[in-house]
Short mmCIF file of C-alpha atoms and ligand atoms in Angstrom, two decimals:
data_model
loop_
_atom_site.label_atom_id
_atom_site.label_comp_id
_atom_site.label_asym_id
_atom_site.label_seq_id
_atom_site.Cartn_x
_atom_site.Cartn_y
_atom_site.Cartn_z
CA MET A 233 178.97 -2.56 8.26
CA MET A 234 182.13 -1.99 10.18
CA LEU A 235 181.52 -1.76 13.87
CA ALA A 236 185.03 -1.63 15.27
CA ALA A 237 185.00 1.33 17.64
CA VAL A 238 186.95 4.33 16.42
CA TYR A 239 188.40 5.21 19.82
CA LEU A 240 190.42 2.03 19.72
CA PHE A 241 192.30 3.37 16.70
CA GLY A 242 192.79 7.00 17.58
CA ILE A 243 190.95 9.93 16.10
CA ASP A 244 192.18 9.50 12.54
CA GLY A 245 190.27 6.22 12.44
CA ALA A 246 187.04 8.15 11.90
CA ALA A 247 187.96 9.35 8.47
CA VAL A 248 189.34 6.17 7.08
CA LEU A 249 186.70 4.10 5.49
CA HIS A 250 183.73 4.70 3.30
CA LEU A 251 184.45 1.80 1.03
CA GLU A 252 181.92 -0.53 2.43
CA ARG A 253 179.05 1.80 1.59
CA ASN A 254 179.74 0.95 -2.04
CA LEU A 255 179.12 -2.69 -1.40
CA PRO A 256 175.62 -4.02 -1.95
CA LEU A 257 173.21 -2.99 0.76
CA PRO A 258 170.46 -5.27 1.97
CA SER A 259 167.94 -4.90 -0.82
CA ASN A 260 164.77 -6.86 -0.58
CA SER A 261 162.81 -6.63 2.62
CA THR A 262 160.68 -9.57 1.57
CA SER A 263 163.62 -11.89 1.83
CA ILE A 264 164.53 -10.46 5.24
CA GLU A 265 161.01 -11.09 6.45
CA GLN A 266 161.07 -14.67 5.24
CA LEU A 267 164.49 -15.25 6.68
CA THR A 268 163.68 -13.85 10.08
CA ALA A 269 160.47 -15.87 10.24
CA ARG A 270 162.52 -18.99 9.59
CA ASP A 271 165.09 -17.76 12.09
CA ARG A 272 162.45 -17.43 14.75
CA ALA A 273 161.30 -20.99 14.15
CA ARG A 274 164.91 -22.11 14.32
CA HIS A 275 165.42 -20.12 17.50
CA GLU A 276 162.60 -21.96 19.23
CA ARG A 277 164.08 -25.30 18.21
CA ILE A 278 167.50 -24.26 19.45
CA LEU A 279 166.14 -23.09 22.78
CA ARG A 280 164.34 -26.38 23.25
CA GLY A 281 167.49 -28.26 22.34
CA SER A 282 169.87 -26.27 24.46
CA THR A 283 168.00 -26.86 27.71
CA ALA A 284 169.18 -30.45 27.44
CA VAL A 285 172.81 -29.46 27.09
CA HIS A 286 174.97 -29.94 30.13
CA GLY A 287 175.45 -26.37 31.17
CA VAL A 288 176.64 -24.93 27.92
CA VAL A 289 177.19 -21.23 28.17
CA SER A 290 176.07 -20.52 24.67
CA PHE A 291 174.20 -17.95 22.68
CA PRO A 292 172.12 -18.65 19.61
CA VAL A 293 173.47 -17.13 16.39
CA TYR A 294 171.34 -15.61 13.63
CA GLY A 295 172.06 -13.50 10.61
CA SER A 296 174.54 -13.96 7.82
CA ALA A 297 177.64 -12.48 6.27
CA ASP A 298 175.57 -12.03 3.12
CA ALA A 299 174.93 -8.31 2.81
CA ASN A 300 171.80 -9.03 0.81
CA ILE A 301 170.34 -10.62 3.90
CA PHE A 302 171.67 -8.62 6.81
CA GLY A 303 175.44 -8.58 6.56
CA LEU A 304 176.12 -9.34 10.22
CA TYR A 305 175.57 -12.10 12.73
CA TYR A 306 173.59 -11.44 15.87
CA THR A 307 172.44 -13.19 19.02
CA THR A 308 169.86 -12.71 21.74
CA ILE A 309 170.59 -11.75 25.34
CA ASN A 310 168.36 -11.13 28.36
CA LEU A 311 168.70 -7.98 30.47
CA GLY A 312 166.92 -6.54 33.50
CA SER A 313 164.27 -7.67 35.99
CA PRO A 314 162.03 -9.15 34.77
CA PRO A 315 164.38 -10.24 31.95
CA ARG A 316 163.68 -8.93 28.46
CA GLU A 317 165.22 -10.32 25.30
CA PHE A 318 167.29 -8.15 22.96
CA LYS A 319 168.80 -8.96 19.55
CA VAL A 320 172.38 -7.73 19.47
CA VAL A 321 175.12 -7.84 16.83
CA ILE A 322 178.06 -9.96 17.98
CA ASP A 323 181.02 -7.59 17.69
CA THR A 324 184.55 -8.64 18.57
CA GLY A 325 185.64 -5.24 17.22
CA SER A 326 184.30 -3.09 20.07
CA ASP A 327 183.92 -3.28 23.83
CA VAL A 328 180.65 -1.76 24.95
CA LEU A 329 177.30 -3.56 25.08
CA TRP A 330 174.44 -1.18 24.34
CA VAL A 331 170.75 -1.51 23.53
CA MET A 332 168.26 1.09 22.33
CA SER A 333 166.34 3.12 24.91
CA ASN A 334 162.57 3.56 24.85
CA THR A 335 163.33 7.29 24.98
CA CYS A 336 165.57 7.14 21.89
CA VAL A 337 165.00 10.15 19.64
CA ASN A 338 165.76 8.62 16.25
CA CYS A 339 166.08 4.85 16.66
CA PRO A 340 164.35 2.83 13.93
CA ARG A 341 160.80 2.24 15.13
CA SER A 342 158.49 2.94 12.22
CA SER A 343 155.61 0.62 11.48
CA ASN A 344 157.14 -0.52 8.18
CA LEU A 345 159.98 -2.32 9.94
CA GLN A 346 159.98 -6.03 9.31
CA ILE A 347 160.80 -6.83 12.90
CA GLN A 348 159.70 -4.60 15.72
CA PRO A 349 162.66 -3.60 17.86
CA THR A 350 162.78 -4.07 21.62
CA PHE A 351 163.63 -0.99 23.66
CA PHE A 352 165.18 -0.93 27.11
CA ASP A 353 163.08 0.96 29.66
CA THR A 354 165.16 1.83 32.73
CA THR A 355 162.04 2.53 34.78
CA ALA A 356 160.52 -0.87 33.96
CA SER A 357 163.43 -2.94 35.33
CA SER A 358 163.44 -3.17 39.12
CA THR A 359 167.21 -3.74 39.22
CA ALA A 360 168.33 -1.01 36.78
CA ARG A 361 170.50 1.77 38.16
CA VAL A 362 171.71 4.68 36.05
CA ILE A 363 175.43 5.33 36.64
CA PRO A 364 175.82 8.84 38.09
CA CYS A 365 178.36 11.26 36.68
CA THR A 366 180.71 11.40 39.63
CA HIS A 367 184.39 10.91 38.91
CA LYS A 368 184.49 7.62 40.83
CA ASP A 369 181.53 6.12 38.98
CA CYS A 370 181.95 7.47 35.46
CA ALA A 371 185.73 7.64 35.01
CA PRO A 372 186.20 3.86 34.55
CA PHE A 373 183.96 4.11 31.46
CA ASN A 374 185.63 7.19 30.02
CA ARG A 375 187.91 5.45 27.56
CA SER A 376 189.50 8.00 25.22
CA GLY A 377 187.12 10.72 26.33
CA THR A 378 183.96 8.87 25.22
CA ALA A 379 182.07 9.68 28.44
CA TRP A 380 180.23 12.94 29.15
CA CYS A 381 177.50 14.16 31.46
CA PRO A 382 174.10 14.91 29.92
CA ARG A 383 172.97 15.49 33.54
CA SER A 384 174.87 15.32 36.81
CA ASP A 385 173.12 12.08 37.70
CA GLN A 386 173.91 10.40 34.35
CA CYS A 387 177.19 9.06 33.00
CA GLY A 388 176.79 9.36 29.25
CA TYR A 389 178.77 8.05 26.28
CA THR A 390 179.28 8.53 22.56
CA ILE A 391 180.74 5.65 20.57
CA ARG A 392 181.81 6.07 16.94
CA TYR A 393 182.38 3.09 14.67
CA LEU A 394 184.74 2.73 11.72
CA ASP A 395 181.90 3.00 9.19
CA SER A 396 181.20 6.47 10.68
CA SER A 397 177.99 5.42 12.37
CA ALA A 398 177.68 6.48 16.00
CA THR A 399 175.52 6.08 19.07
CA SER A 400 175.16 7.91 22.36
CA GLY A 401 173.27 7.30 25.57
CA VAL A 402 173.79 6.68 29.27
CA TYR A 403 175.46 3.86 31.18
CA VAL A 404 173.19 1.67 33.28
CA LYS A 405 174.00 -1.18 35.65
CA ASP A 406 171.54 -4.05 35.50
CA GLU A 407 171.28 -7.84 35.50
CA PHE A 408 172.71 -9.84 32.57
CA HIS A 409 171.22 -13.34 32.45
CA PHE A 410 173.26 -16.34 31.40
CA ASP A 411 173.73 -20.01 32.12
CA SER A 412 176.88 -20.45 34.13
CA LEU A 413 178.88 -23.64 34.19
CA LEU A 414 181.28 -23.85 37.08
CA PRO A 415 184.46 -25.84 36.49
CA GLY A 416 183.92 -29.51 37.10
CA SER A 417 180.16 -29.07 37.15
CA ARG A 418 177.95 -30.65 34.53
CA ILE A 419 174.85 -28.79 35.59
CA ALA A 420 173.86 -25.49 34.09
CA ASN A 421 173.00 -22.91 36.66
CA SER A 422 170.80 -20.21 35.26
CA SER A 423 172.09 -17.12 36.90
CA SER A 424 172.55 -13.44 36.39
CA ALA A 425 175.11 -10.85 37.35
CA PRO A 426 175.04 -7.06 37.26
CA ILE A 427 177.02 -5.54 34.42
CA VAL A 428 177.36 -2.02 33.08
CA PHE A 429 176.01 -1.40 29.59
CA GLY A 430 174.79 1.49 27.48
CA VAL A 431 171.19 2.49 26.87
CA SER A 432 171.24 4.50 23.66
CA THR A 433 169.08 7.55 23.09
CA TYR A 434 170.58 8.65 19.76
CA GLN A 435 171.98 6.90 16.68
CA SER A 436 173.42 7.86 13.33
CA GLY A 437 174.71 6.23 10.16
CA HIS A 438 173.96 2.56 9.47
CA LEU A 439 172.49 2.23 12.93
CA ILE A 440 169.27 3.94 11.80
CA ASP A 441 168.82 1.77 8.69
CA THR A 442 165.36 0.29 8.76
CA ASN A 443 166.76 -3.04 7.64
CA ASN A 444 168.86 -3.12 10.79
CA VAL A 445 167.25 -5.98 12.67
CA ALA A 446 169.31 -5.56 15.85
CA ASP A 447 168.38 -3.75 19.07
CA GLY A 448 172.03 -3.02 19.87
CA ILE A 449 175.60 -4.25 19.79
CA LEU A 450 177.27 -6.81 22.05
CA GLY A 451 180.87 -5.67 22.44
CA PHE A 452 183.03 -8.76 22.76
CA GLY A 453 186.43 -7.04 22.56
CA ARG A 454 189.43 -7.48 24.85
CA GLY A 455 188.99 -4.26 26.87
CA ASP A 456 187.76 -3.94 30.47
CA LEU A 457 184.30 -2.72 29.48
CA SER A 458 183.42 -5.68 27.29
CA VAL A 459 180.86 -8.18 28.53
CA PRO A 460 183.34 -11.10 28.62
CA SER A 461 185.84 -8.97 30.58
CA GLN A 462 183.23 -7.82 33.10
CA LEU A 463 181.98 -11.37 33.73
CA SER A 464 185.26 -13.30 33.51
CA SER A 465 187.09 -10.92 35.87
CA ARG A 466 184.62 -12.04 38.54
CA GLY A 467 185.14 -15.72 37.71
CA LEU A 468 181.61 -16.09 36.33
CA ILE A 469 182.52 -17.20 32.81
CA PRO A 470 185.67 -18.77 31.36
CA ARG A 471 188.28 -16.64 29.61
CA VAL A 472 187.83 -18.52 26.34
CA PHE A 473 185.07 -18.32 23.75
CA ALA A 474 184.46 -19.43 20.19
CA HIS A 475 182.24 -18.78 17.21
CA CYS A 476 181.32 -20.77 14.14
CA LEU A 477 179.45 -18.61 11.61
CA LYS A 478 177.58 -20.54 8.97
CA GLY A 479 178.11 -19.05 5.54
CA ASP A 480 175.54 -20.51 3.22
CA GLY A 481 171.82 -20.02 2.99
CA MET A 482 170.30 -19.04 6.26
CA GLY A 483 173.50 -18.23 8.11
CA GLY A 484 173.38 -18.73 11.87
CA GLY A 485 175.92 -20.84 13.74
CA THR A 486 177.36 -21.27 17.21
CA PHE A 487 178.72 -18.83 19.77
CA VAL A 488 179.95 -20.46 22.94
CA LEU A 489 182.00 -19.72 26.06
CA GLY A 490 184.39 -22.64 26.36
CA LYS A 491 187.36 -24.34 24.74
CA ILE A 492 186.92 -26.15 21.44
CA LEU A 493 188.09 -29.76 21.38
CA GLU A 494 188.09 -30.29 17.61
CA GLN A 495 191.13 -31.55 15.69
CA GLY A 496 193.34 -29.37 13.56
CA ILE A 497 193.10 -26.01 15.30
CA THR A 498 196.14 -23.85 14.56
CA TYR A 499 196.95 -20.92 16.80
CA THR A 500 198.62 -17.57 16.44
CA PRO A 501 199.51 -15.32 19.40
CA LEU A 502 197.42 -12.25 20.15
CA THR A 503 199.61 -9.17 20.19
CA PRO A 504 200.03 -7.62 23.66
CA ASN A 505 198.61 -4.28 24.78
CA LYS A 506 195.82 -4.02 22.29
CA GLN A 507 192.13 -3.66 23.01
CA LEU A 508 190.97 -5.85 20.16
CA TYR A 509 191.97 -9.24 18.76
CA PHE A 510 195.10 -8.12 16.96
CA VAL A 511 197.47 -10.73 15.51
CA ASN A 512 200.64 -10.65 13.43
CA LEU A 513 199.85 -11.31 9.79
CA GLN A 514 203.15 -12.00 8.00
CA SER A 515 202.36 -12.74 4.38
CA ILE A 516 199.63 -13.42 1.84
CA ALA A 517 199.79 -15.98 -0.96
CA VAL A 518 197.52 -16.23 -4.01
CA ASN A 519 197.53 -19.57 -5.77
CA GLY A 520 200.50 -20.54 -3.58
CA ASP A 521 202.60 -17.59 -4.74
CA MET A 522 203.64 -15.15 -2.04
CA LEU A 523 202.76 -11.51 -2.72
CA ALA A 524 205.80 -9.23 -2.74
CA VAL A 525 204.71 -7.13 0.24
CA ASP A 526 206.89 -6.00 3.15
CA PRO A 527 205.44 -7.76 6.25
CA VAL A 528 205.82 -4.54 8.22
CA VAL A 529 202.74 -3.10 6.45
CA PHE A 530 200.57 -5.68 8.23
CA THR A 531 202.03 -5.09 11.69
CA ASN A 532 202.45 -1.33 11.47
CA ARG A 533 198.93 -0.42 12.57
CA GLY A 534 197.90 -4.05 12.83
CA THR A 535 195.62 -6.83 11.65
CA PHE A 536 192.59 -7.89 13.65
CA PHE A 537 189.64 -10.28 13.62
CA ASP A 538 186.27 -8.51 13.70
CA THR A 539 182.84 -10.15 13.62
CA GLY A 540 181.31 -6.66 13.45
CA THR A 541 182.68 -6.09 9.94
CA THR A 542 180.90 -7.68 7.00
CA TYR A 543 183.79 -7.93 4.54
CA ALA A 544 187.58 -7.90 4.74
CA TYR A 545 190.02 -5.04 4.20
CA LEU A 546 193.67 -5.13 3.26
CA VAL A 547 196.09 -2.41 4.17
CA ASP A 548 196.75 -0.13 1.20
CA GLU A 549 200.23 -1.44 0.32
CA ALA A 550 199.01 -5.02 0.03
CA TYR A 551 195.80 -4.31 -1.87
CA ASN A 552 197.05 -3.78 -5.42
CA PRO A 553 199.48 -6.73 -5.33
CA PHE A 554 196.59 -8.91 -4.17
CA VAL A 555 194.17 -7.72 -6.87
CA ASN A 556 196.83 -8.05 -9.56
CA ALA A 557 197.69 -11.59 -8.48
CA VAL A 558 194.04 -12.71 -8.56
CA THR A 559 193.44 -11.02 -11.92
CA ALA A 560 196.56 -12.65 -13.41
CA VAL A 561 195.31 -16.11 -12.42
CA VAL A 562 191.79 -15.72 -13.84
CA SER A 563 192.26 -13.30 -16.74
CA GLN A 564 192.08 -16.06 -19.37
CA SER A 565 188.57 -17.05 -18.35
CA ALA A 566 186.99 -14.17 -16.43
CA ALA A 567 186.50 -10.62 -17.68
CA PRO A 568 187.68 -8.06 -15.11
CA ALA A 569 185.35 -5.10 -14.57
CA MET A 570 185.16 -2.24 -12.10
CA ARG A 571 181.93 -1.66 -10.20
CA GLU A 572 181.71 1.38 -7.92
CA GLY A 573 185.42 1.24 -7.24
CA PHE A 574 185.48 -2.49 -6.63
CA GLN A 575 187.34 -5.04 -8.68
CA CYS A 576 184.79 -7.44 -10.15
CA TYR A 577 184.90 -10.29 -12.68
CA LEU A 578 182.32 -11.53 -15.12
CA VAL A 579 182.38 -15.33 -14.99
CA ASP A 580 180.40 -18.01 -16.78
CA VAL A 581 181.22 -20.94 -14.52
CA SER A 582 181.33 -21.39 -10.78
CA VAL A 583 184.04 -19.26 -9.13
CA SER A 584 185.29 -22.29 -7.19
CA GLN A 585 186.49 -23.81 -10.48
CA LEU A 586 188.17 -20.63 -11.62
CA PHE A 587 189.63 -18.62 -8.78
CA PRO A 588 192.74 -19.44 -6.74
CA ALA A 589 192.97 -20.02 -3.01
CA MET A 590 194.08 -17.07 -0.88
CA THR A 591 196.31 -17.92 2.06
CA LEU A 592 197.01 -15.65 5.01
CA ASN A 593 200.11 -16.68 6.97
CA PHE A 594 200.36 -15.62 10.62
CA ALA A 595 203.06 -15.67 13.29
CA GLY A 596 203.44 -19.07 14.90
CA GLY A 597 202.95 -20.93 11.62
CA ALA A 598 199.15 -20.67 11.49
CA SER A 599 197.58 -20.19 8.06
CA LEU A 600 194.07 -19.21 7.09
CA VAL A 601 193.25 -20.72 3.70
CA LEU A 602 190.34 -19.04 1.92
CA LYS A 603 188.36 -20.64 -0.87
CA PRO A 604 187.11 -18.30 -3.64
CA GLU A 605 183.68 -18.02 -1.97
CA GLU A 606 185.45 -16.79 1.16
CA TYR A 607 186.88 -13.70 -0.50
CA LEU A 608 184.46 -13.08 -3.40
CA VAL A 609 180.84 -11.91 -3.27
CA GLN A 610 178.26 -12.17 -6.03
CA SER A 611 177.19 -8.65 -6.97
CA VAL A 612 173.56 -9.67 -7.48
CA VAL A 613 172.63 -12.68 -5.42
CA SER A 614 171.27 -15.45 -7.55
CA LEU A 615 171.30 -19.21 -7.62
CA ASP A 616 173.10 -19.06 -10.94
CA PRO A 617 176.83 -19.19 -10.13
CA ALA A 618 177.66 -17.36 -13.37
CA GLY A 619 177.56 -13.60 -13.48
CA MET A 620 179.37 -10.75 -11.78
CA TRP A 621 181.52 -11.54 -8.75
CA CYS A 622 183.45 -8.89 -6.84
CA LEU A 623 186.32 -9.09 -4.42
CA GLY A 624 184.87 -8.85 -0.91
CA VAL A 625 188.23 -7.47 0.10
CA GLY A 626 188.47 -3.69 0.22
CA LYS A 627 191.35 -1.32 0.75
CA HIS A 628 192.11 0.39 4.04
CA PRO A 629 194.72 3.14 4.54
CA LYS A 630 196.23 1.59 7.68
CA LEU A 631 194.57 -1.54 8.99
CA THR A 632 193.96 -5.07 7.82
CA ILE A 633 190.52 -6.18 9.04
CA LEU A 634 189.35 -9.76 8.82
CA GLY A 635 185.55 -9.60 8.86
CA GLU A 636 182.78 -12.13 8.55
CA LEU A 637 183.31 -12.96 4.89
CA VAL A 638 186.60 -14.66 5.77
CA LEU A 639 185.56 -15.87 9.25
CA LYS A 640 182.57 -17.93 8.16
CA ASP A 641 182.52 -21.72 7.90
CA LYS A 642 185.34 -22.08 10.43
CA ILE A 643 185.57 -22.32 14.18
CA PHE A 644 187.48 -19.44 15.75
CA GLU A 645 188.58 -19.83 19.35
CA TYR A 646 189.68 -16.79 21.37
CA ASP A 647 191.82 -18.03 24.27
CA LEU A 648 192.56 -15.14 26.62
CA VAL A 649 194.41 -17.27 29.16
CA HIS A 650 197.08 -18.28 26.65
CA GLN A 651 196.62 -15.04 24.67
CA GLN A 652 196.09 -16.76 21.36
CA ILE A 653 193.49 -17.18 18.67
CA GLY A 654 193.01 -20.41 16.77
CA TRP A 655 190.83 -21.72 13.95
CA THR A 656 190.01 -24.70 11.83
CA HIS A 657 187.59 -25.37 8.97
CA PHE A 658 184.34 -26.72 10.34
CA ASN A 659 180.81 -27.37 9.22
CA CYS A 660 178.98 -24.82 11.35
CA SER A 661 175.69 -26.74 11.07
CA SER A 662 177.18 -29.51 13.15
CA THR A 663 178.01 -29.51 16.80
CA PRO A 664 181.54 -28.82 18.04
CA ASN A 665 182.88 -30.46 21.20
CA VAL A 666 183.60 -27.94 23.91
CA SER A 667 185.16 -28.14 27.34
CA VAL A 668 185.39 -25.86 30.33
CA SER A 669 188.26 -26.40 32.72
CA ARG A 670 189.37 -24.58 35.87
CA GLU A 671 192.38 -22.96 34.32
CA TYR A 672 190.06 -20.73 32.27
CA PHE A 673 188.40 -19.21 35.33
CA VAL A 674 190.13 -16.25 36.97
CA ASN A 675 189.19 -17.11 40.55
CA SER A 676 189.57 -20.86 40.26
CA VAL A 677 193.13 -20.59 39.00
CA ARG A 678 194.14 -18.89 42.20
CA SER A 679 192.35 -21.36 44.51
CA ARG A 680 193.58 -24.40 42.60
CA LEU A 681 197.17 -23.29 42.80
CA SER A 682 196.93 -22.66 46.52
CA THR A 683 195.15 -25.91 47.40
CA CYS A 684 196.47 -28.71 45.25
CA ALA A 685 199.44 -27.14 43.50
CA GLY A 686 198.06 -28.30 40.18
CA LEU A 687 198.92 -31.94 40.81
CA LEU A 688 195.42 -33.25 40.35
CA PRO A 689 194.10 -33.55 36.84
CA LEU A 690 191.78 -30.71 35.95
CA ALA A 691 188.13 -31.48 36.06
CA ILE A 692 186.96 -31.23 32.51
CA SER A 693 183.40 -31.50 31.40
CA THR A 694 183.01 -32.33 27.77
CA TYR A 695 179.84 -32.29 25.84
CA ALA A 696 178.52 -31.98 22.36
CA PHE A 697 175.96 -29.38 21.50
CA LEU A 698 172.48 -30.60 20.90
CA PHE A 699 171.57 -27.86 18.48
CA VAL A 700 168.83 -28.94 16.15
CA ILE A 701 169.27 -27.10 12.92
C1 NAG B 834 161.66 -7.80 -3.93
O1 NAG B 834 160.51 -8.52 -3.62
C2 NAG B 834 159.36 -8.07 -4.30
C3 NAG B 834 158.16 -8.80 -3.74
O2 NAG B 834 158.35 -10.20 -3.73
C4 NAG B 834 159.54 -8.27 -5.78
O3 NAG B 834 158.40 -7.82 -6.49
C5 NAG B 834 160.76 -7.49 -6.23
O4 NAG B 834 161.03 -7.75 -7.58
C6 NAG B 834 161.98 -7.87 -5.39
N1 NAG B 834 163.07 -6.98 -5.71
C7 NAG B 834 164.29 -7.40 -5.97
C8 NAG B 834 165.30 -6.35 -6.24
O5 NAG B 834 164.60 -8.60 -6.01
C1 NAG B 835 186.32 12.07 29.87
O1 NAG B 835 187.64 12.36 29.51
C2 NAG B 835 187.82 13.54 28.80
C3 NAG B 835 189.28 13.69 28.46
O2 NAG B 835 189.74 12.54 27.82
C4 NAG B 835 187.35 14.73 29.62
O3 NAG B 835 187.45 15.92 28.85
C5 NAG B 835 185.90 14.51 30.02
O4 NAG B 835 185.49 15.56 30.89
C6 NAG B 835 185.73 13.19 30.73
N1 NAG B 835 184.33 12.95 30.97
C7 NAG B 835 183.85 12.64 32.17
C8 NAG B 835 182.39 12.46 32.26
O5 NAG B 835 184.55 12.50 33.14
C1 NAG B 836 173.79 -21.08 41.14
O1 NAG B 836 173.82 -19.67 41.17
C2 NAG B 836 173.44 -19.08 42.40
C3 NAG B 836 173.49 -17.57 42.27
O2 NAG B 836 173.09 -17.15 41.03
C4 NAG B 836 174.39 -19.54 43.50
O3 NAG B 836 173.97 -19.03 44.74
C5 NAG B 836 174.43 -21.06 43.55
O4 NAG B 836 175.40 -21.48 44.48
C6 NAG B 836 174.76 -21.64 42.17
N1 NAG B 836 174.69 -23.07 42.22
C7 NAG B 836 175.68 -23.88 41.79
C8 NAG B 836 175.43 -25.33 41.85
O5 NAG B 836 176.71 -23.42 41.37
#
């Protein structure tokens, strides 16, 4: 799946990518059922554990980058009064949070679904208010003409994603529940704040797949409409968050609002004036050898990090040099083969012994080093490491998109105060140290500067997660 919103790329974005439909789709519902049952058990353990944490603003993470399982990571959020829980895909590649409406025409709801979806019922939440379609109320949500008026008392929207799926519905303002941690405080304060989100009445594309276990999408992009922007602009959450997506087996991981205190994080600047987490990729090396690619191809339309995309995509001009370099390294011991347009290799030993490292070099000297399992996918999932492996890196006409395949098994920190993104390899089953300091809160920065001129040390609360995996 590729859930970066098309309007962020201009209209030609809609036509660009059908590649990922050729990749393996989730196949066996039995395994999904087993996995989600285990996930639910894990969820209960995590919830019990997290109540003991000192005010962590964190969300549980489920799902996996493995397309044979689900292909995306998701979390649970609580909306409305009384609060109801929704499973939503964590998507740094779009801005809007939406969940399915109980009046949805074609949302997945048949009895053969493995997990019954939860639908948002505007009439059942005492605090829900539909945004009317006046200019004052609706215009702030009309990014690139995505808003329209199904009725005069409803501000509607249509969002298209890069994989040509789409959703439409109406904007609603209602309570979003979260645990807030004020700077200097070590006590979690369960609170809620009104935010604007979409309630979808129509879906198309991947969004109607019956193996889609999510009730909606949590837009975590950089734009004004995203949940972190709505909450952090009011000083309710810090302007820094991080994820650690566990790659093997069951998937899952950590998604937290706070600054990571682990060693070895390297940062690259976010590029200015972009809605998403765009960075400057400068070069790619395979087996330590730099590909002969003009760096301008990466910065032309850009390179961005996207948890809403399952695989990775290289801009057209870099794709063939990359494939050729990998093939040259392994051709003695792996038989190249094409499968549905993808470059694959038949191997008889583990790919980690055979394939080279892939290194992405970014502005500021930060490198992302990928092991073979972080850019290859097994075409039929099996415990036997031999067999057919395919590059999980597709070709895109304009963009370079770094999706979950390359993001997993590392901590990624998105620091919007210093406009940078950083990462380090990390075992996502263990518990990263996180801090929350005043400088990351919009309102606190102002009051601190006016009262103590920054001379006092910042109050920092540090804690380890108590996740029980
Ligand atoms: C899916 O699971 C069913 C039931 O366990 C099994 O019979 C079938 O062979 C599986 N299919 C695949 C493609 O693994
Ligand atoms: C949103 O903007 C487009 C132009 O970009 C305009 O045609 C449309 O009427 C606007 N919708 C609303 C509800 O204001
Ligand atoms: C907890 O949140 C409530 C509102 O949700 C607020 O009134 C109260 O002051 C907060 N308490 C602390 C200790 O921050």
